[in-house]
Amino acid sequence: MKKILAGIAAVLCLATVFAAGGKEAPAAASADGVTEISLWTYPIGGWGDQKTVDALLAGFHAANPSIKVTVDYLTYADGDDKVNTAIEGGAAPDLIMEGPERLVANWGAKGKMVDISDLYDATDKNEINPAALAACFTESGAAYEYPLVMTAHCMAINKTVFEKAGALQYIDQNTRTWTTDNFFKAVEALYNAGYKNVGAVYCVGQGGDQGTRALVNNLYGGTFTDAAHTKYTWDDPNNVKALEKLYATKGINFDAGIAGGDEIALFYNGTLQMAFCWNIAQQLNPNSANTGAAKTLSGDDIMFVGFPSQKGTDTKLQGGIWGFGIFDNGNADKIAAAKTFIKYMCDSAATADAVKAANYFAVRDTAEGADLSKIWADNAIMNEYNVLMPYLGDYYQVTSGWAEARTQWWNMLQQVGAGQDVATVVAQYAANANAAAK
């Protein structure tokens, strides 16, 4: 009888497979009634730490015993390759945590992700930061990401050295801003005080390139893309002017041997006196060295500041936005479970813990009535950093051809640093980026 029943089960299984066109039909849940879903996360603060994530999952599993989440941790060095390989092999994760440049402009635009616009009700749309909300949607109205946290990328200075060189006077310490003229005056003061490596325009690759883009764009009001995110505009004459000025300035050196992480290390050890690749995570733990918040290796004070702009307070900072998206693996039950996970982490009483785990700022002040505006009240540095948030600029990373545009950008910087005619190389590499965007 057991053999007969097993045979019948096998026949029914095969019938199910063939009925689905040769593919196994989606199962509602595992044998014990639990739907298992996988989450892959890039190292977004504590979301890259297993102990931290395990604590968050414990709360989720207790509230949702019919769902089990397994996690894999990606790195930025090879994470994209792993995800792309998984997609090609039909083994993409159910959930992924990263920013709109990957979830919306890349995998979403390629039809690999689930439209989750149904997760946004009218209250959500009113509560979520407008820039973060817009970045998660396409022009057609599809949403491929639900945001959790955001931050403003900025730059940093060695405050102790600036004071000694008489350069701190050029920064408005209340607004953490400075004008373009004052920026170059500060660099000159430091150079004359004996600091020959004040700042580095790093360009060995893509790493941390948001800093060089923001620096160049802000100096004279240039842009990186048009407002509609349809083309790249860094051949703007204002950007050419900025690059020419940076190249001609003593103390600012173009370095084709380092990326943003290397620049941070050089700033931390005192080789550089300013860093263009900075954010709150660095301010809390410079160089990830665990040797004191807002301190260099030698104990000098680190001060975060906005990028210099013509008026100072018109600076437009590049933002970081991180949240969750769902890969379309054809299983309605897993998709439903993934949506439950997203709403739990991003729009519930548990959201405060999920935000704090990331060491960034919530994209909304309230989530289902829970107040998120004061979750960093016990952290002086986080509260202080809030002064930069009003300066968040356009999230243009969702422009088509983004990956190739970034490659063209750092290659262009290398050519400028090698002494090539700035206007010529800027036009050439901007054209290359636009060709990839079509």
CSV table of C-alpha atoms in Angstrom, one decimal:
chain,number,residue,atom,x,y,z
A,1,MET,CA,0.0,0.0,0.0
A,2,LYS,CA,2.8,2.4,0.8
A,3,LYS,CA,4.4,1.7,-2.6
A,4,ILE,CA,1.1,2.4,-4.3
A,5,LEU,CA,0.6,5.6,-2.5
A,6,ALA,CA,4.1,6.7,-3.2
A,7,GLY,CA,3.6,5.9,-6.9
A,8,ILE,CA,0.4,7.9,-7.0
A,9,ALA,CA,2.2,10.9,-5.3
A,10,ALA,CA,5.0,10.7,-7.9
A,11,VAL,CA,2.5,10.7,-10.8
A,12,LEU,CA,0.6,13.7,-9.3
A,13,CYS,CA,3.9,15.5,-8.9
A,14,LEU,CA,4.8,15.0,-12.5
A,15,ALA,CA,1.4,16.0,-13.6
A,16,THR,CA,1.8,19.3,-11.7
A,17,VAL,CA,5.2,19.9,-13.3
A,18,PHE,CA,3.9,19.3,-16.8
A,19,ALA,CA,0.8,21.4,-16.2
A,20,ALA,CA,3.1,24.3,-15.4
A,21,GLY,CA,4.9,23.9,-18.7
A,22,GLY,CA,7.8,21.8,-17.5
A,23,LYS,CA,8.4,24.0,-14.4
A,24,GLU,CA,7.6,23.1,-10.9
A,25,ALA,CA,4.4,24.9,-9.7
A,26,PRO,CA,4.9,27.3,-6.8
A,27,ALA,CA,4.3,25.7,-3.5
A,28,ALA,CA,2.2,27.5,-0.9
A,29,ALA,CA,4.5,26.6,2.0
A,30,SER,CA,6.9,24.0,3.2
A,31,ALA,CA,5.6,20.7,4.8
A,32,ASP,CA,5.2,22.3,8.2
A,33,GLY,CA,3.1,25.2,6.9
A,34,VAL,CA,6.0,27.7,6.9
A,35,THR,CA,6.8,29.8,3.9
A,36,GLU,CA,10.6,30.1,3.5
A,37,ILE,CA,12.0,33.2,1.9
A,38,SER,CA,15.6,34.4,1.3
A,39,LEU,CA,17.0,37.8,1.9
A,40,TRP,CA,20.3,39.0,0.4
A,41,THR,CA,21.6,42.3,1.9
A,42,TYR,CA,24.4,44.6,1.0
A,43,PRO,CA,26.5,45.8,4.0
A,44,ILE,CA,24.2,48.7,5.0
A,45,GLY,CA,25.4,49.5,8.5
A,46,GLY,CA,24.4,46.8,10.9
A,47,TRP,CA,22.4,45.1,8.2
A,48,GLY,CA,25.7,43.6,7.1
A,49,ASP,CA,26.2,42.1,10.6
A,50,GLN,CA,24.7,38.7,11.3
A,51,LYS,CA,24.3,39.2,15.0
A,52,THR,CA,22.4,42.5,14.4
A,53,VAL,CA,20.1,41.0,11.7
A,54,ASP,CA,19.5,37.8,13.8
A,55,ALA,CA,18.1,40.1,16.5
A,56,LEU,CA,15.7,41.8,14.1
A,57,LEU,CA,14.6,38.5,12.6
A,58,ALA,CA,13.8,37.1,16.0
A,59,GLY,CA,11.2,39.8,16.4
A,60,PHE,CA,9.9,39.2,12.9
A,61,HIS,CA,9.6,35.4,13.3
A,62,ALA,CA,7.8,35.8,16.6
A,63,ALA,CA,5.3,38.1,15.0
A,64,ASN,CA,5.0,36.0,11.8
A,65,PRO,CA,5.6,32.3,12.8
A,66,SER,CA,4.4,31.1,9.3
A,67,ILE,CA,7.3,32.8,7.6
A,68,LYS,CA,11.0,31.9,7.9
A,69,VAL,CA,13.7,34.2,6.5
A,70,THR,CA,17.2,33.1,5.7
A,71,VAL,CA,19.9,35.7,5.0
A,72,ASP,CA,23.0,35.9,2.9
A,73,TYR,CA,25.4,38.8,3.3
A,74,LEU,CA,26.8,40.5,0.2
A,75,THR,CA,29.8,42.8,-0.2
A,76,TYR,CA,30.1,45.7,-2.6
A,77,ALA,CA,33.3,44.1,-4.1
A,78,ASP,CA,31.5,41.2,-5.7
A,79,GLY,CA,27.8,41.5,-4.6
A,80,ASP,CA,26.6,42.6,-8.0
A,81,ASP,CA,28.3,39.7,-9.7
A,82,LYS,CA,26.7,37.2,-7.3
A,83,VAL,CA,23.2,38.7,-7.8
A,84,ASN,CA,23.5,38.8,-11.6
A,85,THR,CA,24.8,35.2,-11.7
A,86,ALA,CA,21.9,34.1,-9.5
A,87,ILE,CA,19.4,35.9,-11.7
A,88,GLU,CA,20.8,34.3,-14.8
A,89,GLY,CA,20.7,30.9,-13.1
A,90,GLY,CA,17.1,31.3,-12.0
A,91,ALA,CA,18.2,31.4,-8.4
A,92,ALA,CA,17.6,35.0,-7.4
A,93,PRO,CA,16.8,35.7,-3.7
A,94,ASP,CA,13.2,36.5,-2.8
A,95,LEU,CA,14.2,39.8,-1.1
A,96,ILE,CA,17.2,42.1,-1.5
A,97,MET,CA,18.3,45.2,0.4
A,98,GLU,CA,20.1,48.0,-1.4
A,99,GLY,CA,19.4,51.3,-3.1
A,100,PRO,CA,17.3,52.4,-6.1
A,101,GLU,CA,20.2,52.6,-8.5
A,102,ARG,CA,20.3,48.8,-8.4
A,103,LEU,CA,16.7,47.8,-7.5
A,104,VAL,CA,14.9,50.4,-9.6
A,105,ALA,CA,17.2,51.5,-12.4
A,106,ASN,CA,18.9,48.2,-12.9
A,107,TRP,CA,17.1,45.0,-12.0
A,108,GLY,CA,13.7,46.6,-11.9
A,109,ALA,CA,14.2,48.2,-15.3
A,110,LYS,CA,15.1,44.8,-16.7
A,111,GLY,CA,11.9,43.3,-15.5
A,112,LYS,CA,13.4,41.1,-12.8
A,113,MET,CA,11.5,42.6,-9.8
A,114,VAL,CA,8.0,42.7,-8.5
A,115,ASP,CA,6.0,45.9,-8.7
A,116,ILE,CA,5.3,46.7,-5.1
A,117,SER,CA,3.4,49.9,-5.6
A,118,ASP,CA,0.5,48.3,-3.8
A,119,LEU,CA,2.5,48.5,-0.5
A,120,TYR,CA,2.2,52.3,-0.6
A,121,ASP,CA,-1.0,53.7,0.7
A,122,ALA,CA,-1.8,57.5,0.9
A,123,THR,CA,-0.4,57.8,4.4
A,124,ASP,CA,2.9,56.2,3.3
A,125,LYS,CA,3.2,58.6,0.4
A,126,ASN,CA,2.7,61.5,2.7
A,127,GLU,CA,5.1,60.3,5.4
A,128,ILE,CA,8.0,59.2,3.3
A,129,ASN,CA,10.6,61.8,2.3
A,130,PRO,CA,9.7,63.0,-1.2
A,131,ALA,CA,13.1,62.4,-2.6
A,132,ALA,CA,13.3,58.9,-1.3
A,133,LEU,CA,9.7,58.2,-2.5
A,134,ALA,CA,10.4,59.4,-6.0
A,135,ALA,CA,13.6,57.4,-6.3
A,136,CYS,CA,11.7,54.1,-5.7
A,137,PHE,CA,9.2,54.6,-8.5
A,138,THR,CA,9.5,54.5,-12.3
A,139,GLU,CA,7.9,57.1,-14.6
A,140,SER,CA,5.2,54.5,-15.4
A,141,GLY,CA,4.2,54.3,-11.7
A,142,ALA,CA,5.8,51.0,-10.9
A,143,ALA,CA,7.7,50.7,-7.6
A,144,TYR,CA,10.6,48.3,-7.2
A,145,GLU,CA,11.8,49.4,-3.8
A,146,TYR,CA,10.3,50.3,-0.4
A,147,PRO,CA,12.7,52.6,1.5
A,148,LEU,CA,13.8,52.2,5.1
A,149,VAL,CA,16.7,54.6,5.6
A,150,MET,CA,18.6,57.5,4.0
A,151,THR,CA,21.5,59.7,4.6
A,152,ALA,CA,23.4,62.7,3.1
A,153,HIS,CA,26.9,62.0,1.8
A,154,CYS,CA,29.2,64.9,2.6
A,155,MET,CA,32.8,65.7,3.1
A,156,ALA,CA,35.0,66.0,6.3
A,157,ILE,CA,37.9,68.1,7.4
A,158,ASN,CA,40.6,67.7,10.0
A,159,LYS,CA,39.2,70.4,12.4
A,160,THR,CA,42.4,70.5,14.5
A,161,VAL,CA,44.6,71.2,11.5
A,162,PHE,CA,42.2,73.7,10.1
A,163,GLU,CA,42.3,75.6,13.3
A,164,LYS,CA,46.1,75.6,13.4
A,165,ALA,CA,46.3,76.8,9.8
A,166,GLY,CA,43.7,79.6,10.3
A,167,ALA,CA,41.4,77.9,7.8
A,168,LEU,CA,38.4,77.2,10.1
A,169,GLN,CA,37.2,80.8,9.6
A,170,TYR,CA,36.1,79.8,6.1
A,171,ILE,CA,33.4,77.4,7.3
A,172,ASP,CA,30.0,78.4,8.8
A,173,GLN,CA,30.1,76.0,11.8
A,174,ASN,CA,26.4,76.5,12.5
A,175,THR,CA,25.2,75.3,9.0
A,176,ARG,CA,28.3,73.2,8.2
A,177,THR,CA,28.5,74.9,4.9
A,178,TRP,CA,31.1,77.0,3.0
A,179,THR,CA,31.3,79.0,-0.2
A,180,THR,CA,33.3,78.0,-3.2
A,181,ASP,CA,35.6,81.0,-2.7
A,182,ASN,CA,36.1,80.1,1.0
A,183,PHE,CA,36.9,76.5,0.1
A,184,PHE,CA,39.7,77.5,-2.1
A,185,LYS,CA,40.9,80.1,0.5
A,186,ALA,CA,41.0,77.3,3.1
A,187,VAL,CA,43.0,75.0,0.8
A,188,GLU,CA,45.5,77.8,0.1
A,189,ALA,CA,45.8,78.5,3.9
A,190,LEU,CA,46.6,74.8,4.5
A,191,TYR,CA,49.0,74.5,1.6
A,192,ASN,CA,50.9,77.6,2.8
A,193,ALA,CA,51.0,76.1,6.3
A,194,GLY,CA,53.0,73.2,4.9
A,195,TYR,CA,50.2,70.7,4.1
A,196,LYS,CA,50.9,69.8,0.4
A,197,ASN,CA,48.3,67.0,0.3
A,198,VAL,CA,45.1,68.8,1.4
A,199,GLY,CA,42.6,66.8,-0.6
A,200,ALA,CA,42.7,64.1,-3.3
A,201,VAL,CA,40.4,63.7,-6.3
A,202,TYR,CA,40.5,59.8,-6.3
A,203,CYS,CA,39.7,58.0,-9.5
A,204,VAL,CA,41.1,54.5,-9.6
A,205,GLY,CA,37.5,53.2,-10.0
A,206,GLN,CA,33.9,53.6,-9.0
A,207,GLY,CA,34.4,53.3,-5.2
A,208,GLY,CA,33.0,56.4,-3.4
A,209,ASP,CA,32.6,58.3,-6.6
A,210,GLN,CA,29.5,60.1,-5.1
A,211,GLY,CA,32.1,62.4,-3.4
A,212,THR,CA,33.9,63.5,-6.5
A,213,ARG,CA,30.6,64.1,-8.4
A,214,ALA,CA,29.2,66.2,-5.6
A,215,LEU,CA,32.4,68.2,-5.3
A,216,VAL,CA,32.5,69.0,-9.0
A,217,ASN,CA,28.8,69.7,-9.4
A,218,ASN,CA,28.5,72.0,-6.4
A,219,LEU,CA,31.5,74.3,-6.9
A,220,TYR,CA,29.9,76.3,-9.7
A,221,GLY,CA,26.4,74.9,-9.9
A,222,GLY,CA,26.8,72.2,-12.5
A,223,THR,CA,24.6,69.2,-12.8
A,224,PHE,CA,25.2,65.5,-13.5
A,225,THR,CA,22.0,64.6,-15.2
A,226,ASP,CA,18.9,66.5,-16.4
A,227,ALA,CA,16.0,66.9,-14.1
A,228,ALA,CA,14.0,64.2,-15.9
A,229,HIS,CA,16.9,61.7,-15.6
A,230,THR,CA,17.0,61.1,-19.3
A,231,LYS,CA,20.6,62.1,-20.1
A,232,TYR,CA,24.0,62.9,-18.5
A,233,THR,CA,24.9,66.6,-18.4
A,234,TRP,CA,28.4,66.7,-16.8
A,235,ASP,CA,29.7,68.4,-20.0
A,236,ASP,CA,28.0,71.5,-18.4
A,237,PRO,CA,30.5,74.4,-18.7
A,238,ASN,CA,30.2,74.9,-14.9
A,239,ASN,CA,31.6,71.4,-14.4
A,240,VAL,CA,34.4,72.1,-16.8
A,241,LYS,CA,35.2,75.2,-14.8
A,242,ALA,CA,35.2,73.3,-11.6
A,243,LEU,CA,37.5,70.6,-12.9
A,244,GLU,CA,39.9,73.2,-14.3
A,245,LYS,CA,40.0,75.0,-11.0
A,246,LEU,CA,40.6,71.8,-9.0
A,247,TYR,CA,43.4,70.7,-11.3
A,248,ALA,CA,45.1,74.1,-11.0
A,249,THR,CA,44.8,74.4,-7.2
A,250,LYS,CA,47.9,73.6,-5.2
A,251,GLY,CA,47.1,71.1,-2.5
A,252,ILE,CA,44.4,69.3,-4.5
A,253,ASN,CA,45.8,66.3,-6.3
A,254,PHE,CA,44.2,64.0,-8.8
A,255,ASP,CA,45.1,60.5,-7.7
A,256,ALA,CA,44.5,57.6,-10.1
A,257,GLY,CA,45.8,55.1,-7.6
A,258,ILE,CA,43.1,55.4,-4.9
A,259,ALA,CA,39.3,55.0,-4.5
A,260,GLY,CA,37.1,56.5,-1.9
A,261,GLY,CA,37.9,54.0,0.8
A,262,ASP,CA,41.6,54.6,0.3
A,263,GLU,CA,41.0,58.4,0.6
A,264,ILE,CA,39.3,57.8,3.9
A,265,ALA,CA,42.2,55.8,5.2
A,266,LEU,CA,44.7,58.6,4.1
A,267,PHE,CA,42.5,61.2,5.8
A,268,TYR,CA,42.3,59.1,8.9
A,269,ASN,CA,46.0,58.7,9.2
A,270,GLY,CA,46.7,62.4,8.6
A,271,THR,CA,48.1,62.2,5.1
A,272,LEU,CA,45.1,64.2,3.8
A,273,GLN,CA,43.4,67.1,5.6
A,274,MET,CA,40.0,66.7,4.0
A,275,ALA,CA,37.9,63.8,2.7
A,276,PHE,CA,35.3,64.0,-0.1
A,277,CYS,CA,34.0,60.4,0.6
A,278,TRP,CA,32.2,60.8,4.0
A,279,ASN,CA,28.9,60.1,5.7
A,280,ILE,CA,27.5,59.5,9.1
A,281,ALA,CA,28.8,56.0,9.3
A,282,GLN,CA,32.3,57.3,8.9
A,283,GLN,CA,31.7,60.1,11.4
A,284,LEU,CA,30.6,57.6,14.0
A,285,ASN,CA,33.5,55.2,13.3
A,286,PRO,CA,36.2,56.7,11.1
A,287,ASN,CA,38.0,54.2,9.0
A,288,SER,CA,36.0,51.5,10.8
A,289,ALA,CA,38.9,51.5,13.3
A,290,ASN,CA,36.8,51.6,16.5
A,291,THR,CA,39.2,54.1,18.0
A,292,GLY,CA,36.8,56.9,18.7
A,293,ALA,CA,34.0,58.7,17.0
A,294,ALA,CA,34.9,61.9,15.1
A,295,LYS,CA,38.6,61.4,15.7
A,296,THR,CA,41.6,60.7,13.4
A,297,LEU,CA,44.3,58.1,14.2
A,298,SER,CA,46.3,60.8,16.1
A,299,GLY,CA,43.3,62.1,18.0
A,300,ASP,CA,42.6,65.2,15.9
A,301,ASP,CA,38.9,66.3,15.7
A,302,ILE,CA,37.0,65.4,12.5
A,303,MET,CA,34.3,67.9,11.4
A,304,PHE,CA,31.7,66.9,8.8
A,305,VAL,CA,30.7,69.6,6.3
A,306,GLY,CA,28.7,70.1,3.2
A,307,PHE,CA,30.3,70.4,-0.2
A,308,PRO,CA,31.4,74.0,-1.1
A,309,SER,CA,28.9,75.9,-3.3
A,310,GLN,CA,28.6,79.4,-4.6
A,311,LYS,CA,26.4,80.5,-1.7
A,312,GLY,CA,27.3,77.8,0.7
A,313,THR,CA,23.7,77.0,1.8
A,314,ASP,CA,22.7,76.1,-1.8
A,315,THR,CA,24.8,73.0,-1.6
A,316,LYS,CA,23.1,69.9,-3.0
A,317,LEU,CA,24.3,66.7,-1.3
A,318,GLN,CA,24.1,63.3,-2.8
A,319,GLY,CA,21.8,61.1,-0.8
A,320,GLY,CA,22.0,57.4,0.1
A,321,ILE,CA,18.6,55.6,0.1
A,322,TRP,CA,18.3,52.0,1.1
A,323,GLY,CA,15.4,49.7,1.4
A,324,PHE,CA,13.9,46.4,0.1
A,325,GLY,CA,12.8,45.0,-3.2
A,326,ILE,CA,11.4,41.6,-4.3
A,327,PHE,CA,12.7,39.5,-7.1
A,328,ASP,CA,10.0,38.0,-9.3
A,329,ASN,CA,10.6,34.3,-8.8
A,330,GLY,CA,7.1,33.3,-9.8
A,331,ASN,CA,5.9,32.2,-6.4
A,332,ALA,CA,2.9,34.1,-5.2
A,333,ASP,CA,3.2,32.9,-1.6
A,334,LYS,CA,6.8,33.8,-1.3
A,335,ILE,CA,6.0,37.3,-2.8
A,336,ALA,CA,3.3,37.7,-0.2
A,337,ALA,CA,5.6,36.7,2.6
A,338,ALA,CA,8.3,39.1,1.3
A,339,LYS,CA,5.7,41.9,1.3
A,340,THR,CA,4.9,41.1,4.9
A,341,PHE,CA,8.6,41.3,5.8
A,342,ILE,CA,8.9,44.7,4.1
A,343,LYS,CA,6.0,46.2,5.9
A,344,TYR,CA,7.2,44.8,9.2
A,345,MET,CA,10.7,46.3,8.8
A,346,CYS,CA,9.7,49.6,7.1
A,347,ASP,CA,6.2,50.5,8.4
A,348,SER,CA,5.4,49.1,11.8
A,349,ALA,CA,6.3,49.5,15.5
A,350,ALA,CA,9.5,47.5,14.7
A,351,THR,CA,10.8,50.1,12.2
A,352,ALA,CA,12.7,52.0,14.8
A,353,ASP,CA,14.9,49.0,15.5
A,354,ALA,CA,15.4,48.3,11.8
A,355,VAL,CA,16.5,51.9,11.2
A,356,LYS,CA,18.9,52.0,14.1
A,357,ALA,CA,20.5,48.8,12.9
A,358,ALA,CA,21.4,50.6,9.7
A,359,ASN,CA,23.0,53.5,11.5
A,360,TYR,CA,21.3,55.9,9.2
A,361,PHE,CA,18.2,58.1,9.3
A,362,ALA,CA,14.6,57.0,8.8
A,363,VAL,CA,12.9,58.0,5.5
A,364,ARG,CA,9.8,59.0,7.5
A,365,ASP,CA,9.0,60.6,10.9
A,366,THR,CA,6.2,58.1,11.7
A,367,ALA,CA,5.4,54.5,10.8
A,368,GLU,CA,1.9,53.2,11.7
A,369,GLY,CA,1.8,55.8,14.5
A,370,ALA,CA,5.2,55.0,15.9
A,371,ASP,CA,7.4,58.1,16.3
A,372,LEU,CA,10.7,57.8,14.4
A,373,SER,CA,11.7,61.4,14.7
A,374,LYS,CA,13.5,61.0,18.0
A,375,ILE,CA,15.1,57.6,17.7
A,376,TRP,CA,18.6,59.2,17.7
A,377,ALA,CA,17.9,61.4,20.7
A,378,ASP,CA,20.5,59.6,22.7
A,379,ASN,CA,23.2,60.0,20.1
A,380,ALA,CA,24.7,63.5,19.9
A,381,ILE,CA,26.6,62.9,16.6
A,382,MET,CA,23.5,61.6,14.9
A,383,ASN,CA,21.5,64.5,16.1
A,384,GLU,CA,24.1,67.0,15.0
A,385,TYR,CA,24.3,65.4,11.6
A,386,ASN,CA,20.7,66.2,11.0
A,387,VAL,CA,21.8,69.7,10.0
A,388,LEU,CA,22.8,68.3,6.6
A,389,MET,CA,19.5,66.5,5.7
A,390,PRO,CA,17.8,69.6,4.3
A,391,TYR,CA,20.5,69.9,1.7
A,392,LEU,CA,19.7,66.5,0.1
A,393,GLY,CA,19.7,67.0,-3.7
A,394,ASP,CA,18.2,65.0,-6.6
A,395,TYR,CA,18.6,61.3,-6.6
A,396,TYR,CA,19.8,61.1,-10.1
A,397,GLN,CA,21.4,57.6,-9.7
A,398,VAL,CA,18.2,56.1,-11.3
A,399,THR,CA,19.2,57.5,-14.7
A,400,SER,CA,19.4,54.8,-17.4
A,401,GLY,CA,22.9,53.5,-18.1
A,402,TRP,CA,24.1,54.3,-14.6
A,403,ALA,CA,26.7,51.6,-14.2
A,404,GLU,CA,28.4,52.6,-17.5
A,405,ALA,CA,28.2,56.3,-16.6
A,406,ARG,CA,30.1,55.8,-13.4
A,407,THR,CA,32.8,54.0,-15.3
A,408,GLN,CA,33.0,56.9,-17.8
A,409,TRP,CA,33.2,59.4,-14.9
A,410,TRP,CA,36.3,58.0,-13.2
A,411,ASN,CA,38.0,57.4,-16.5
A,412,MET,CA,37.4,61.1,-17.3
A,413,LEU,CA,38.9,62.2,-14.0
A,414,GLN,CA,42.0,60.2,-14.8
A,415,GLN,CA,42.4,62.0,-18.1
A,416,VAL,CA,41.9,65.4,-16.4
A,417,GLY,CA,44.5,64.5,-13.8
A,418,ALA,CA,46.9,63.5,-16.5
A,419,GLY,CA,46.8,67.0,-17.9
A,420,GLN,CA,44.5,66.5,-20.9
A,421,ASP,CA,42.3,69.4,-22.1
A,422,VAL,CA,39.4,69.4,-19.7
A,423,ALA,CA,36.6,70.6,-22.0
A,424,THR,CA,37.6,67.9,-24.6
A,425,VAL,CA,37.7,64.9,-22.3
A,426,VAL,CA,34.6,66.0,-20.4
A,427,ALA,CA,32.6,66.2,-23.7
A,428,GLN,CA,34.0,62.8,-24.8
A,429,TYR,CA,33.2,60.9,-21.7
A,430,ALA,CA,29.8,62.5,-21.2
A,431,ALA,CA,28.9,61.5,-24.7
A,432,ASN,CA,30.0,57.9,-23.9
A,433,ALA,CA,27.7,57.9,-20.9
A,434,ASN,CA,24.8,59.1,-22.9
A,435,ALA,CA,25.4,56.5,-25.6
A,436,ALA,CA,25.1,53.8,-22.9
A,437,ALA,CA,21.9,55.4,-21.6
A,438,LYS,CA,20.0,55.0,-24.9
